[in-house]
Coordinates of C-alpha atoms in Angstrom, one line a residue:
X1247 CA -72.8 34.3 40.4
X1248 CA -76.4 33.6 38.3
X1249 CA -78.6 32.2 40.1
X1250 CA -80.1 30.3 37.0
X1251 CA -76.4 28.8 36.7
X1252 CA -76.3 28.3 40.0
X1253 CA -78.9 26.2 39.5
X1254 CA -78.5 24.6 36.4
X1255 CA -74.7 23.2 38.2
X1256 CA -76.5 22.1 40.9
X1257 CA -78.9 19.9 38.5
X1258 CA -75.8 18.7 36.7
X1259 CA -73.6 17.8 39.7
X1260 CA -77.1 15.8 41.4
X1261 CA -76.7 14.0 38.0
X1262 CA -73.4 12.9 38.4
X1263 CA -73.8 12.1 42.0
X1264 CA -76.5 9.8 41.2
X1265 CA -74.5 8.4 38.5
X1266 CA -71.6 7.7 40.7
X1267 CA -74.0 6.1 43.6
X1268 CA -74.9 3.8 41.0
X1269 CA -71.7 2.9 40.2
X1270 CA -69.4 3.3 43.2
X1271 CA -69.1 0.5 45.7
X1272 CA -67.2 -2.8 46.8
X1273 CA -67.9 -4.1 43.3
X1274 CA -67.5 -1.1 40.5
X1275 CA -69.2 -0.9 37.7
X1276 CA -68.7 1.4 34.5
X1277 CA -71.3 4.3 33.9
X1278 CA -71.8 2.5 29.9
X1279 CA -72.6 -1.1 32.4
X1280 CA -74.8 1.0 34.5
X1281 CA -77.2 2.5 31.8
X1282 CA -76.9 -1.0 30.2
X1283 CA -78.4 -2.4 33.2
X1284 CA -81.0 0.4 33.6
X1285 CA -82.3 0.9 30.5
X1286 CA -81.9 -3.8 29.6
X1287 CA -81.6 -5.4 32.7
X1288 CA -80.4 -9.1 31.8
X1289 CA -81.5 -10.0 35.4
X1290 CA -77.7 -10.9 35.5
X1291 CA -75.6 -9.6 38.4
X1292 CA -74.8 -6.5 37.3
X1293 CA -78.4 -5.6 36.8
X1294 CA -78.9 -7.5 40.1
X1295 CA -76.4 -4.7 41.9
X1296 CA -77.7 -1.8 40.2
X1297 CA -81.8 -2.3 40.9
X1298 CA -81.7 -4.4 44.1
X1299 CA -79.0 -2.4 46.1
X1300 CA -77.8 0.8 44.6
X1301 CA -81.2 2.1 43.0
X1302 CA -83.0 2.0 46.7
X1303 CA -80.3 3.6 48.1
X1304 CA -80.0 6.6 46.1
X1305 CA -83.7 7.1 45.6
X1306 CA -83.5 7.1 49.2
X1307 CA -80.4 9.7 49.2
X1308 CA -82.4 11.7 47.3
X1309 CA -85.7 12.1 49.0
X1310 CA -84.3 12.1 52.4
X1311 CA -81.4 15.0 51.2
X1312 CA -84.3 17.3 49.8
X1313 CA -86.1 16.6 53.1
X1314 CA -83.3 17.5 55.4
X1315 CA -82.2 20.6 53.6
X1316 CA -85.5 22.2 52.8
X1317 CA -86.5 21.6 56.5
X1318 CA -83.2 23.0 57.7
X1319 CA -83.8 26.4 55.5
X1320 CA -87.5 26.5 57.3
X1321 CA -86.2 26.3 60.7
X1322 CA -83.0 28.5 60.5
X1323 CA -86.2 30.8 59.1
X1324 CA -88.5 30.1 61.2
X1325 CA -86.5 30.7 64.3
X1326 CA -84.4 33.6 62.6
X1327 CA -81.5 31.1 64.1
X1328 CA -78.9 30.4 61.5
X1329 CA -77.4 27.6 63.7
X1330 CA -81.1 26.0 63.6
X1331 CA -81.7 22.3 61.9
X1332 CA -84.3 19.6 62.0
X1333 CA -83.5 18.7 65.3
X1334 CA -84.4 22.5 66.8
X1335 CA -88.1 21.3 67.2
X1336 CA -87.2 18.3 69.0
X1337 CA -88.8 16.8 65.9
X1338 CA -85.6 14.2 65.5
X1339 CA -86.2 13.2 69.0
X1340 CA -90.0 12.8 68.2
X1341 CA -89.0 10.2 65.4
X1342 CA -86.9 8.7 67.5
X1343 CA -89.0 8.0 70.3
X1344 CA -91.7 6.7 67.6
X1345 CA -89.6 3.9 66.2
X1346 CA -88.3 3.1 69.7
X1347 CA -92.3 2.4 70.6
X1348 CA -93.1 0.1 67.2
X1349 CA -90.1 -1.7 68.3
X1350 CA -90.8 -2.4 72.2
X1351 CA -94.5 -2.1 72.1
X1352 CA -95.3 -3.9 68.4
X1353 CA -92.4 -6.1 68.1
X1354 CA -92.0 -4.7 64.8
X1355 CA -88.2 -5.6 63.4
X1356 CA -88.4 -4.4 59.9
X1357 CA -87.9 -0.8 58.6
X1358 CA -90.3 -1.0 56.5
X1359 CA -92.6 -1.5 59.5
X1360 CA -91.3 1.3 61.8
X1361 CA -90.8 4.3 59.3
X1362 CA -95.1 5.0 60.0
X1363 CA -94.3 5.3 63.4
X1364 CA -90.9 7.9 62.9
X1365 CA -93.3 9.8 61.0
X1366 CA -96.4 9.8 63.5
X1367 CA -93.5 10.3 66.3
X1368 CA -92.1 13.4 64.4
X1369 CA -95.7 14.9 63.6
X1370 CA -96.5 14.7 67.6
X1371 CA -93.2 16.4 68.9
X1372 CA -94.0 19.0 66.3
X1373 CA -97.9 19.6 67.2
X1374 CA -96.6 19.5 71.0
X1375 CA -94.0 22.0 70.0
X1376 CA -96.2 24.4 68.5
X1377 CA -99.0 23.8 70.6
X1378 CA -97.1 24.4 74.0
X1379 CA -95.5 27.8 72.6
X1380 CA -99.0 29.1 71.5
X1381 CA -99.6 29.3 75.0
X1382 CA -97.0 31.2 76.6
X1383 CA -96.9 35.0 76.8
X1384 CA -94.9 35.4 73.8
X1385 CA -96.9 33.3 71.8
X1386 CA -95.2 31.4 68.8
X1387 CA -92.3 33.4 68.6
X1388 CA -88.3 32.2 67.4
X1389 CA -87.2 32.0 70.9
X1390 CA -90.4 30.3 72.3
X1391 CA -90.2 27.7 69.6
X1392 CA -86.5 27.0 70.2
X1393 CA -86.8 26.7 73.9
X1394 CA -89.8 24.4 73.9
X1395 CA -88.4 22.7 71.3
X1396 CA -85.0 22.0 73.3
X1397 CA -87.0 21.3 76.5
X1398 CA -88.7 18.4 74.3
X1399 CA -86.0 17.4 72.7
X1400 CA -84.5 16.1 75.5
X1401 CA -87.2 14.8 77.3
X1402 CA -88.3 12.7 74.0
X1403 CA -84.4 11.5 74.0
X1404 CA -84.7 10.6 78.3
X1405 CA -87.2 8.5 77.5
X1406 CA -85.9 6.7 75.1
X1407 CA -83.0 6.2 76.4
X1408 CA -84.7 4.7 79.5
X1409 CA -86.5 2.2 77.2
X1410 CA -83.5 1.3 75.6
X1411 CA -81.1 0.9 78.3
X1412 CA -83.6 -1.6 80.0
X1413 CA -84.7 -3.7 76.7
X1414 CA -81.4 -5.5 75.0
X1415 CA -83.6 -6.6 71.8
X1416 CA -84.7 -3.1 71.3
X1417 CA -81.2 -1.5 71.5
X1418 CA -80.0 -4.2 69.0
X1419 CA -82.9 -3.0 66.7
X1420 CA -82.2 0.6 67.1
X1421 CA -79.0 1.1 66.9
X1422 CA -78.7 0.3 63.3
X1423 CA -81.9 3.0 62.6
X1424 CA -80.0 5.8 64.6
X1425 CA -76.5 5.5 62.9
X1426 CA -77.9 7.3 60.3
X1427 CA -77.5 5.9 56.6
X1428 CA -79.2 4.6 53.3
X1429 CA -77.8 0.9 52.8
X1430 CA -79.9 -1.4 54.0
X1431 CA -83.4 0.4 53.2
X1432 CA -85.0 -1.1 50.2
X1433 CA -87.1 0.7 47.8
X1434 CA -90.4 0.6 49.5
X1435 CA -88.8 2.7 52.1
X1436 CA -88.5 5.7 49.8
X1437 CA -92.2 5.3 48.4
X1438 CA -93.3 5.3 51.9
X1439 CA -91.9 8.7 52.5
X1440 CA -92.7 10.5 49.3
X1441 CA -95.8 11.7 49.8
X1442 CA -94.7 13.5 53.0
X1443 CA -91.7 15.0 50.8
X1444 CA -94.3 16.1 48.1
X1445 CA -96.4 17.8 50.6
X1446 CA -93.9 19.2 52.8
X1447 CA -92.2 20.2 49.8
X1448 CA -95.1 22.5 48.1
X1449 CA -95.9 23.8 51.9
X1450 CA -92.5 25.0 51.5
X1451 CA -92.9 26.6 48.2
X1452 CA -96.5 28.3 49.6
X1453 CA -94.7 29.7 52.6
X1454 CA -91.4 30.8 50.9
X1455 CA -92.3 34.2 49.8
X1456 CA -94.2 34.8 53.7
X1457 CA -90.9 33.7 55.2
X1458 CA -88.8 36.8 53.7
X1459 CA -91.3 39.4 55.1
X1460 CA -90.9 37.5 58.2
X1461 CA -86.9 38.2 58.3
X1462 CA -88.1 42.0 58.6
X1463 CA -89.6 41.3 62.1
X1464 CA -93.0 40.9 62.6
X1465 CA -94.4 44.0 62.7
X1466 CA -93.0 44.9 59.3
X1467 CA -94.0 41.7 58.1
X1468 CA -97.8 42.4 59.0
X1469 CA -97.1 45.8 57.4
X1470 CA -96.6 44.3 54.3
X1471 CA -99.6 42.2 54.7
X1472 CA -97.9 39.2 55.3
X1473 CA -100.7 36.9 57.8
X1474 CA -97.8 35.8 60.2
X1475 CA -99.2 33.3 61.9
X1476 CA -100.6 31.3 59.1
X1477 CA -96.8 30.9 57.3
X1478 CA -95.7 30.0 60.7
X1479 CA -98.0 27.8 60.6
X1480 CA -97.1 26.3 57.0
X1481 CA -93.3 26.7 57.5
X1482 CA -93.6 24.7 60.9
X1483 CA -96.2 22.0 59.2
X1484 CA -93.8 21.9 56.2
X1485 CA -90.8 21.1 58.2
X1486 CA -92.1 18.4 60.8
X1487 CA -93.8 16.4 57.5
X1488 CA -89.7 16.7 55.8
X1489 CA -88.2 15.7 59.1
X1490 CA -89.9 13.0 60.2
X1491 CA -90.0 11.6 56.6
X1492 CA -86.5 11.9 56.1
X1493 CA -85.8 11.1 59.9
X1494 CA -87.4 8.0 60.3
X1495 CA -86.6 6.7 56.7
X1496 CA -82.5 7.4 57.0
X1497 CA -82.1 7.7 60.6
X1498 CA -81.0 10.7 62.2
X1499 CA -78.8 12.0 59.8
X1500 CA -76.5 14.9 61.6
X1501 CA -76.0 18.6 59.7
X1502 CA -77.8 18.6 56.1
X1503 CA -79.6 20.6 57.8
X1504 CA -77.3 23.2 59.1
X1505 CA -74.8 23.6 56.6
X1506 CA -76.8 22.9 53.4
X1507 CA -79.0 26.1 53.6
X1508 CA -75.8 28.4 54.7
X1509 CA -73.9 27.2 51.6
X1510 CA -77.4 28.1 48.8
X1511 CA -77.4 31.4 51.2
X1512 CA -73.9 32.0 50.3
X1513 CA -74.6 31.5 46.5
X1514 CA -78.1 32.7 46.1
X1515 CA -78.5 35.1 48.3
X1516 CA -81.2 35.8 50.5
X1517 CA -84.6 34.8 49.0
X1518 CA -85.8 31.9 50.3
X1519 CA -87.6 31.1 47.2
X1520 CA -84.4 30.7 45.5
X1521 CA -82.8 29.2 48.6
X1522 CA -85.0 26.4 49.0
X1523 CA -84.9 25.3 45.3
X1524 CA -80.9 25.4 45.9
X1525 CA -80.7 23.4 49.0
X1526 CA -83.3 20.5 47.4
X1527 CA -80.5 20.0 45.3
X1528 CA -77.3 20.5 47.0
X1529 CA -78.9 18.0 50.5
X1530 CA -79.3 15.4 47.8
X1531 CA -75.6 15.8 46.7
X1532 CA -74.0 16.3 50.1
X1533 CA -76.3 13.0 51.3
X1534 CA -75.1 10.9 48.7
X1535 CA -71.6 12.0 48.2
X1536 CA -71.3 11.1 52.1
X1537 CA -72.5 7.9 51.1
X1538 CA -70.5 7.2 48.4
X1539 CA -67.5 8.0 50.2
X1540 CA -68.8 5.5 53.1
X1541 CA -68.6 2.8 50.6
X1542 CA -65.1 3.2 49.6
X1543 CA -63.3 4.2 52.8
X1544 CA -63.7 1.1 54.9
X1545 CA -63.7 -2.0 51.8
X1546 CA -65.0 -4.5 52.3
X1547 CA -67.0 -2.7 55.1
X1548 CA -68.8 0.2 54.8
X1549 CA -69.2 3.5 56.9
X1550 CA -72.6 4.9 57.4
X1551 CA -73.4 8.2 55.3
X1552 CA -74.9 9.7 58.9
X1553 CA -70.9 9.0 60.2
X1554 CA -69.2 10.6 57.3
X1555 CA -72.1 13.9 57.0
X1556 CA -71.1 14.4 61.1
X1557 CA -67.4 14.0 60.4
X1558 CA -67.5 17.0 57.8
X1559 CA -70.4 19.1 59.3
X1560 CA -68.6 18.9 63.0
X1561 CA -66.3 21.5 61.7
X1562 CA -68.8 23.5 59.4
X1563 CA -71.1 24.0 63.0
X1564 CA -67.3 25.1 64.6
X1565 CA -66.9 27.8 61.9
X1566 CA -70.9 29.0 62.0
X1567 CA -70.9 29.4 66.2
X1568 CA -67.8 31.5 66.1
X1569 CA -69.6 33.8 63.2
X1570 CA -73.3 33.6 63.7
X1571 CA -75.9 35.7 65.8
X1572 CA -78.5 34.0 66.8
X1573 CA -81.7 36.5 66.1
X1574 CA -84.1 36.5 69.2
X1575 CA -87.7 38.2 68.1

């Protein structure tokens, strides 16, 4: 299969996701209503539907997809792990722990509010990671990095599990962050993260070439002139600034991460150059088609897009343990 129509569909079917988000929901409307309302809002309630709750949501669905996949392809990368995802670096847990702390500490109820401290909570489990595995013996190699990352990944989630389980007003809080979805998040949430998407996004794009001499093993890597540690260095930065955006916008959202990069593998091959511009499509799609189907399946509730993305990736990460090989350097 092309990779140029590989991904000129992916373009097309992002399209027609978005389209659907728009129109999908507990009160349909028409994709002729829906430009209507987008390119003349009437500030009647159809425009009302499409810019105050649908819009957010899937400029959210689509900044927080292209954060989760383009991190997962760094990490299962990075790692040389194909079971890896934005929870490898205990970066997840980082967030976590972050808007646990603006909630307790600040008092701070609104998401809005605690996003800045996911982020700043996901950019210190990330310097901690990489910081902590510089000084071992093996330096900042895949395994190093996945153990230390583990080790902090559940310390980060004891702690804030101890907070929680002692503070009733901060459970309440945080238990509709850690669900895992995009209703609810207004469109300042999505600004707010951007930046860090940009960034993390070119870093990724810088790095992308380094990260295929690094699949030959270092030593062939450095043979080809590849400086190793500096695109560890951008691959690592790259993915903490896509997590914790995407994290502590959306929540922790389970397996974009994992599945998204195997299935651009699968149709692109094995340059990561190709592979990341693949999976900042498809994580968009998958994202929003999860929560699309969230808003259909439970009328007149809804289901979060973090349940339905765990539902379908439980079985993907089933199928990838019994085939994978985890690649220690």
């Amino acid at each position: 299969m092309g990779r140029r129509f590989v991904l000129v569909g992916g373009v097309a079917l992002l399209l027609l996701l978005v389209l659907t988000s728009l129109a999908v929901g507990s009160n349909p409307i028409s994709p002729l209503k829906v430009g209507h309302a987008l390119l003349s809002p009437d500030g009647g309630e159809t425009a009302s539907i499409v810019w105050d709750l649908r819009v957010p949501r899937t400029l959210l669905g689509l900044t927080v997809g292209a954060a989760l996949a383009t991190a997962g392809v760094l990490l299962q990368a990075l790692t040389r792990n194909p079971l890896a995802e934005p929870r490898i670096l205990g970066i997840s847990a980082g967030a976590s722990l972050g808007v646990v702390i603006a909630i307790t500490l600040f008092s701070i109820g609104s998401l809005a509010g605690y996003v800045w401290f996911g982020i700043a909570g996901a950019l210190v489990a990330g310097l901690l990671v990489t910081g902590i595995a510089a000084r071992t013996a093996q330096g900042s190699s895949p395994v190093t990095l996945a153990l230390v990352g583990a080790a902090l990944d559940a310390s980060f989630g004891a702690i804030t599990a101890g907070i929680l389980s002692t503070n009733t007003r901060t459970f309440d809080e945080f238990r509709f962050w850690v669900v895992g979805g995009l209703n609810g998040r207004d469109a300042s949430v999505a600004a707010q993260v951007l930046p860090f998407l940009v960034g993390g996004l070119l870093l990724a794009a810088v790095v992308a070439r380094g990260l295929d001499a690094l699949a030959l093993g270092d030593d062939v890597a450095r043979g080809l002139g590849t400086r190793v540690g500096l695109v560890r260095i951008g691959a690592g930065a790259a993915a903490v600034l896509l997590t914790g955006a995407g994290v502590a916008a959306a929540g922790p959202i389970a397996f974009v991460g994992l599945a998204v990069p195997h299935l651009a593998r699968a149709l692109v091959g094995t340059d990561q150059r190709w592979i990341l511009a693949v999976s900042a499509l498809l994580g968009p799609v998958l994202l929003l088609a999860a929560d699309v189907i969230g808003r259909v399946v439970a009328l007149p509730g809804e289901v979060s897009a973090g349940i339905i993305t765990a539902l379908v990736g439980a079985p993907v990460l089933a199928l990838l343990v019994t085939r994978a090989k985890v690649v220690a350097a």
